[in-house]
Amino acid sequence: MTSPDQPTGPYLKSPHAGSNSHRPRASDQPPGLTDRPPGAPARTSRCWQRILVTAVVGLIGAGAVACALVHRDKNEAIRHCQAAISKKLRAPSTAEFTDTTVSRGDSGFGTHYYDVAGTVDAQNGFGAMVRGEYTCELTQRPDGQWLVTSTRVL
């Protein structure tokens, strides 16, 4: 006997009927996508997405490393130039370098050329602070050695 509240016949629901409701059915798939099992991810598009993301991250990382190396090399060029200029001054310990600019060029064979310019304030022979402009030309060889090829204080 059944009560009037309980459904009978083909409309009777089993207690587990809703447990697989999270899986898409083939009939729910858009046309043309039924060649893979229902619920299976599109592997080829995800594969290409991963390859693309990996490539972009790799390029960004390589660019960041290259920028850091160029920045480090420019700082080294400034340091070598200012050391060479200090040797030309009467009172090198009083030198204050400002307005420094650096330009860089490449030979194509691993040698880099740098032009450094700026102003320097230092004491002269009488103890008075004087301002001068300086320029340096430097070369960084492929083995990392630095050569100061010219210096000038005006």
Coordinates of N, CA and C in Angstrom, one line a residue:
M1 N 0.8 -1.2 0.0 CA 0.0 0.0 0.0 C 0.9 1.2 0.0
T2 N 0.4 2.2 -0.7 CA 1.1 3.4 -0.8 C 0.2 4.5 -0.3
S3 N 0.8 5.5 0.2 CA 0.1 6.6 0.7 C -0.1 7.6 -0.5
P4 N -1.0 8.5 -0.4 CA -1.2 9.4 -1.5 C -0.1 10.4 -1.7
D5 N 0.8 10.5 -0.6 CA 1.9 11.5 -0.7 C 3.1 10.9 -1.4
Q6 N 3.2 9.6 -1.6 CA 4.3 9.0 -2.2 C 4.1 8.8 -3.7
P7 N 5.0 9.2 -4.6 CA 4.8 9.0 -6.0 C 5.0 7.5 -6.3
T8 N 4.3 7.1 -7.4 CA 4.5 5.7 -7.8 C 4.8 5.7 -9.3
G9 N 5.2 4.6 -9.8 CA 5.4 4.4 -11.2 C 6.7 5.0 -11.7
P10 N 6.8 5.5 -12.9 CA 8.1 6.0 -13.5 C 8.6 7.2 -12.8
Y11 N 7.7 7.9 -12.0 CA 8.1 9.2 -11.4 C 8.8 8.9 -10.0
L12 N 8.9 7.7 -9.6 CA 9.5 7.4 -8.4 C 11.0 7.7 -8.4
K13 N 11.5 8.6 -7.5 CA 12.9 9.0 -7.5 C 13.7 8.1 -6.5
S14 N 14.9 7.7 -6.9 CA 15.7 6.9 -6.0 C 16.5 7.9 -5.1
P15 N 16.9 7.5 -4.0 CA 17.7 8.4 -3.1 C 19.0 8.9 -3.7
H16 N 19.5 8.2 -4.7 CA 20.8 8.6 -5.3 C 20.6 9.3 -6.6
A17 N 19.4 9.7 -7.0 CA 19.2 10.3 -8.3 C 19.9 11.6 -8.5
G18 N 20.1 12.4 -7.5 CA 20.7 13.7 -7.6 C 22.2 13.6 -7.5
S19 N 22.8 12.5 -7.2 CA 24.3 12.5 -6.9 C 25.1 12.7 -8.1
N20 N 24.7 12.4 -9.3 CA 25.5 12.6 -10.5 C 25.0 13.9 -11.2
S21 N 24.3 14.7 -10.6 CA 23.7 15.9 -11.3 C 24.8 16.9 -11.6
H22 N 26.0 16.8 -11.0 CA 27.1 17.8 -11.3 C 27.8 17.4 -12.6
R23 N 27.6 16.3 -13.2 CA 28.3 15.9 -14.4 C 27.4 16.3 -15.6
P24 N 28.1 17.0 -16.6 CA 27.3 17.4 -17.8 C 27.0 16.1 -18.6
R25 N 25.8 16.1 -19.2 CA 25.5 15.1 -20.1 C 25.8 15.4 -21.5
A26 N 26.0 14.4 -22.4 CA 26.3 14.7 -23.8 C 25.3 15.6 -24.4
S27 N 24.0 15.5 -24.0 CA 23.0 16.3 -24.6 C 23.1 17.8 -24.2
D28 N 23.9 18.0 -23.1 CA 24.1 19.4 -22.6 C 25.2 20.1 -23.3
Q29 N 26.1 19.3 -24.0 CA 27.2 19.9 -24.7 C 26.8 20.7 -25.9
P30 N 27.5 21.7 -26.3 CA 27.3 22.5 -27.5 C 27.6 21.6 -28.7
P31 N 27.0 21.8 -29.8 CA 27.2 21.0 -31.0 C 28.7 21.0 -31.4
G32 N 29.2 19.9 -31.8 CA 30.6 19.8 -32.2 C 31.6 19.4 -31.1
L33 N 31.1 19.4 -29.8 CA 32.0 19.1 -28.7 C 31.7 17.7 -28.1
T34 N 31.0 17.0 -28.8 CA 30.6 15.7 -28.3 C 31.6 14.6 -28.6
D35 N 32.7 14.9 -29.3 CA 33.7 13.9 -29.6 C 34.6 13.5 -28.4
R36 N 34.5 14.1 -27.3 CA 35.2 13.7 -26.1 C 34.2 13.3 -25.1
P37 N 34.6 12.5 -24.1 CA 33.6 12.0 -23.1 C 33.0 13.2 -22.4
P38 N 31.8 13.0 -21.9 CA 31.1 14.1 -21.2 C 32.0 14.5 -19.9
G39 N 32.2 15.7 -19.7 CA 32.9 16.2 -18.5 C 34.4 16.2 -18.7
A40 N 34.9 15.7 -19.8 CA 36.4 15.7 -20.0 C 36.8 17.1 -20.5
P41 N 37.9 17.6 -19.9 CA 38.4 18.9 -20.3 C 39.0 19.0 -21.7
A42 N 39.0 20.1 -22.3 CA 39.6 20.3 -23.6 C 41.1 20.3 -23.4
R43 N 41.8 19.2 -23.6 CA 43.2 19.1 -23.3 C 44.1 19.9 -24.2
T44 N 43.8 20.0 -25.5 CA 44.6 20.7 -26.4 C 44.6 22.2 -26.1
S45 N 43.5 22.8 -25.8 CA 43.5 24.2 -25.5 C 44.2 24.5 -24.2
R46 N 44.0 23.6 -23.2 CA 44.7 23.9 -21.9 C 46.2 23.7 -22.1
C47 N 46.6 22.8 -23.0 CA 48.0 22.5 -23.2 C 48.6 23.8 -23.9
W48 N 48.0 24.4 -24.8 CA 48.4 25.6 -25.5 C 48.5 26.8 -24.5
Q49 N 47.5 26.8 -23.6 CA 47.5 27.9 -22.7 C 48.7 27.8 -21.7
R50 N 49.0 26.6 -21.3 CA 50.2 26.4 -20.4 C 51.5 26.7 -21.2
I51 N 51.6 26.3 -22.4 CA 52.8 26.7 -23.2 C 52.9 28.2 -23.4
L52 N 51.8 28.8 -23.7 CA 51.8 30.3 -23.8 C 52.2 31.0 -22.5
V53 N 51.6 30.6 -21.4 CA 51.9 31.2 -20.1 C 53.4 31.0 -19.8
T54 N 53.9 29.8 -20.0 CA 55.3 29.5 -19.7 C 56.2 30.3 -20.6
A55 N 55.9 30.5 -21.8 CA 56.7 31.3 -22.7 C 56.7 32.8 -22.3
V56 N 55.5 33.3 -22.0 CA 55.4 34.7 -21.6 C 56.2 34.9 -20.3
V57 N 56.1 34.0 -19.3 CA 56.8 34.2 -18.0 C 58.3 34.1 -18.3
G58 N 58.7 33.2 -19.1 CA 60.1 33.1 -19.5 C 60.7 34.3 -20.1
L59 N 59.9 34.9 -21.0 CA 60.4 36.1 -21.7 C 60.5 37.3 -20.7
I60 N 59.5 37.4 -19.8 CA 59.5 38.5 -18.8 C 60.7 38.3 -17.9
G61 N 60.9 37.1 -17.5 CA 62.1 36.8 -16.6 C 63.4 37.1 -17.3
A62 N 63.6 36.7 -18.6 CA 64.8 37.0 -19.3 C 65.0 38.5 -19.5
G63 N 63.9 39.2 -19.8 CA 64.0 40.6 -19.9 C 64.4 41.3 -18.6
A64 N 63.9 40.8 -17.5 CA 64.2 41.4 -16.2 C 65.7 41.2 -15.9
V65 N 66.2 40.0 -16.2 CA 67.6 39.7 -15.9 C 68.5 40.6 -16.8
A66 N 68.1 40.7 -18.1 CA 68.9 41.6 -18.9 C 68.9 43.0 -18.5
C67 N 67.8 43.5 -18.0 CA 67.7 44.9 -17.5 C 68.6 45.1 -16.3
A68 N 68.5 44.1 -15.4 CA 69.3 44.1 -14.2 C 70.8 44.1 -14.5
L69 N 71.2 43.3 -15.5 CA 72.6 43.3 -15.8 C 73.1 44.6 -16.5
V70 N 72.3 45.2 -17.3 CA 72.6 46.5 -17.9 C 72.7 47.5 -16.8
H71 N 71.8 47.5 -15.9 CA 71.8 48.5 -14.8 C 73.1 48.3 -14.0
R72 N 73.4 47.1 -13.7 CA 74.6 46.8 -12.9 C 75.9 47.3 -13.6
D73 N 75.9 47.0 -14.9 CA 77.1 47.4 -15.7 C 77.2 49.0 -15.8
K74 N 76.1 49.7 -15.9 CA 76.1 51.1 -15.9 C 76.6 51.7 -14.6
N75 N 76.2 51.0 -13.5 CA 76.7 51.5 -12.2 C 78.2 51.2 -12.0
E76 N 78.7 50.1 -12.6 CA 80.1 49.8 -12.6 C 80.9 50.8 -13.4
A77 N 80.3 51.2 -14.6 CA 81.0 52.2 -15.4 C 81.1 53.5 -14.7
I78 N 80.0 53.9 -14.0 CA 80.1 55.2 -13.2 C 81.2 55.1 -12.1
R79 N 81.2 53.9 -11.4 CA 82.2 53.7 -10.3 C 83.6 53.8 -10.9
H80 N 83.9 53.1 -12.0 CA 85.3 53.2 -12.6 C 85.6 54.6 -13.1
C81 N 84.7 55.3 -13.7 CA 84.9 56.6 -14.2 C 85.2 57.6 -13.0
Q82 N 84.4 57.5 -12.0 CA 84.6 58.5 -10.9 C 85.9 58.2 -10.1
A83 N 86.3 56.9 -10.1 CA 87.6 56.6 -9.5 C 88.7 57.2 -10.3
A84 N 88.6 57.1 -11.6 CA 89.7 57.7 -12.5 C 89.7 59.2 -12.4
I85 N 88.5 59.8 -12.3 CA 88.5 61.3 -12.2 C 89.0 61.7 -10.9
S86 N 88.7 61.0 -9.8 CA 89.2 61.4 -8.5 C 90.7 61.4 -8.5
K87 N 91.4 60.5 -9.2 CA 92.9 60.5 -9.3 C 93.4 61.8 -9.9
K88 N 92.7 62.5 -10.6 CA 93.1 63.8 -11.3 C 92.9 65.0 -10.4
L89 N 92.2 64.8 -9.3 CA 91.8 66.0 -8.4 C 92.9 66.2 -7.4
R90 N 93.0 67.5 -6.9 CA 93.9 67.9 -5.9 C 93.6 67.2 -4.5
A91 N 92.2 67.3 -4.2 CA 91.7 66.7 -3.0 C 90.6 65.7 -3.3
P92 N 91.0 64.5 -3.7 CA 90.0 63.5 -4.1 C 89.0 63.1 -3.0
S93 N 89.4 63.2 -1.8 CA 88.5 62.8 -0.7 C 87.3 63.8 -0.6
T94 N 87.4 65.0 -1.1 CA 86.4 66.0 -1.0 C 85.4 66.0 -2.2
A95 N 85.7 65.1 -3.2 CA 84.9 65.1 -4.4 C 83.4 64.7 -4.2
E96 N 82.5 65.4 -4.8 CA 81.1 65.1 -4.7 C 80.6 65.1 -6.2
F97 N 80.2 64.0 -6.7 CA 79.7 63.8 -8.1 C 78.2 63.9 -8.1
T98 N 77.8 64.7 -9.1 CA 76.3 64.9 -9.3 C 76.0 64.9 -10.8
D99 N 74.7 64.9 -11.1 CA 74.2 65.0 -12.5 C 74.9 64.0 -13.4
T100 N 75.1 62.8 -13.0 CA 75.8 61.8 -13.8 C 74.8 61.2 -14.8
T101 N 75.3 61.1 -16.1 CA 74.6 60.4 -17.1 C 75.5 59.4 -17.8
V102 N 74.9 58.3 -18.3 CA 75.6 57.2 -18.9 C 74.9 56.8 -20.2
S103 N 75.7 56.6 -21.2 CA 75.2 56.1 -22.5 C 76.0 54.9 -22.8
R104 N 75.4 53.9 -23.5 CA 76.0 52.6 -23.7 C 75.9 52.2 -25.2
G105 N 77.0 51.6 -25.7 CA 77.0 51.1 -27.0 C 77.6 49.7 -27.1
D106 N 77.3 49.0 -28.1 CA 77.8 47.6 -28.2 C 78.6 47.5 -29.5
S107 N 79.6 46.6 -29.5 CA 80.4 46.4 -30.7 C 79.9 45.2 -31.5
G108 N 79.1 44.4 -30.8 CA 78.6 43.2 -31.5 C 79.4 42.0 -31.2
F109 N 80.6 42.1 -30.6 CA 81.4 41.0 -30.3 C 81.6 40.8 -28.8
G110 N 80.6 41.3 -28.0 CA 80.7 41.2 -26.5 C 81.4 42.3 -25.8
T111 N 81.9 43.3 -26.6 CA 82.5 44.5 -26.0 C 81.5 45.6 -25.9
H112 N 81.4 46.3 -24.7 CA 80.5 47.4 -24.5 C 81.2 48.6 -24.3
Y113 N 80.7 49.7 -24.9 CA 81.3 51.0 -24.7 C 80.4 51.9 -23.9
Y114 N 81.0 52.7 -23.0 CA 80.2 53.6 -22.1 C 80.8 55.0 -22.2
D115 N 79.9 56.0 -22.2 CA 80.3 57.4 -22.1 C 79.6 57.8 -20.8
V116 N 80.4 58.3 -19.8 CA 79.9 58.8 -18.6 C 80.2 60.3 -18.5
A117 N 79.3 61.1 -18.0 CA 79.5 62.5 -17.9 C 78.8 63.0 -16.7
G118 N 79.2 64.2 -16.1 CA 78.6 64.7 -15.0 C 79.3 65.9 -14.4
T119 N 79.0 66.4 -13.2 CA 79.7 67.5 -12.6 C 80.3 66.9 -11.3
V120 N 81.4 67.6 -10.9 CA 82.1 67.2 -9.7 C 82.5 68.5 -9.0
D121 N 82.2 68.5 -7.7 CA 82.7 69.6 -6.8 C 83.8 69.0 -5.9
A122 N 84.9 69.8 -5.9 CA 86.0 69.3 -5.1 C 86.9 70.6 -4.7
Q123 N 87.7 70.4 -3.7 CA 88.6 71.5 -3.2 C 89.8 71.6 -4.2
N124 N 90.1 72.9 -4.5 CA 91.3 73.1 -5.3 C 92.5 73.2 -4.3
G125 N 93.6 73.6 -4.8 CA 94.9 73.7 -4.0 C 94.8 74.7 -2.9
F126 N 93.9 75.7 -3.0 CA 93.7 76.7 -1.9 C 92.6 76.3 -0.9
G127 N 92.0 75.2 -1.1 CA 90.9 74.8 -0.2 C 89.5 75.2 -0.5
A128 N 89.4 76.0 -1.6 CA 88.1 76.4 -2.1 C 87.4 75.3 -2.9
M129 N 86.1 75.2 -2.7 CA 85.3 74.2 -3.5 C 85.1 74.8 -4.9
V130 N 85.4 74.0 -5.9 CA 85.2 74.5 -7.2 C 84.4 73.4 -8.0
R131 N 83.7 73.8 -8.9 CA 82.8 72.8 -9.7 C 83.4 72.7 -11.1
G132 N 83.4 71.4 -11.6 CA 83.9 71.1 -12.9 C 83.0 70.1 -13.5
E133 N 83.1 70.0 -14.8 CA 82.4 69.0 -15.6 C 83.4 67.9 -16.0
Y134 N 83.0 66.7 -15.9 CA 83.9 65.6 -16.3 C 83.2 64.7 -17.3
T135 N 84.1 64.0 -18.1 CA 83.6 63.0 -19.0 C 84.6 61.8 -19.0
C136 N 84.1 60.6 -19.2 CA 84.9 59.4 -19.3 C 84.4 58.6 -20.5
E137 N 85.3 57.9 -21.1 CA 85.0 56.8 -22.0 C 85.6 55.6 -21.5
L138 N 84.7 54.5 -21.4 CA 85.2 53.2 -20.9 C 84.8 52.1 -21.8
T139 N 85.5 51.0 -21.7 CA 85.2 49.8 -22.5 C 85.1 48.6 -21.5
Q140 N 84.1 47.8 -21.7 CA 84.0 46.6 -20.9 C 84.2 45.5 -21.9
R141 N 85.3 44.7 -21.7 CA 85.6 43.6 -22.6 C 84.7 42.4 -22.3
P142 N 84.7 41.5 -23.2 CA 83.9 40.3 -23.0 C 84.2 39.5 -21.7
D143 N 85.5 39.6 -21.3 CA 85.8 38.8 -20.0 C 85.4 39.6 -18.8
G144 N 84.8 40.8 -18.9 CA 84.3 41.5 -17.8 C 85.3 42.6 -17.3
Q145 N 86.5 42.7 -17.9 CA 87.5 43.7 -17.5 C 87.1 45.1 -18.0
W146 N 87.4 46.1 -17.2 CA 87.0 47.5 -17.5 C 88.3 48.2 -17.9
L147 N 88.2 49.0 -19.0 CA 89.3 49.9 -19.4 C 88.8 51.3 -19.5
V148 N 89.4 52.2 -18.8 CA 89.1 53.6 -18.9 C 90.0 54.2 -20.0
T149 N 89.3 54.5 -21.2 CA 90.1 54.9 -22.3 C 90.4 56.4 -22.4
S150 N 89.5 57.2 -21.8 CA 89.8 58.7 -21.7 C 89.1 59.3 -20.5
T151 N 89.7 60.3 -20.0 CA 89.0 61.1 -18.9 C 89.3 62.6 -19.2
R152 N 88.4 63.4 -18.8 CA 88.5 64.9 -18.9 C 87.8 65.6 -17.8
V153 N 88.4 66.5 -17.2 CA 87.8 67.4 -16.2 C 87.9 68.8 -16.8
L154 N 86.8 69.5 -16.9 CA 86.8 70.9 -17.5 C 86.5 71.9 -16.4

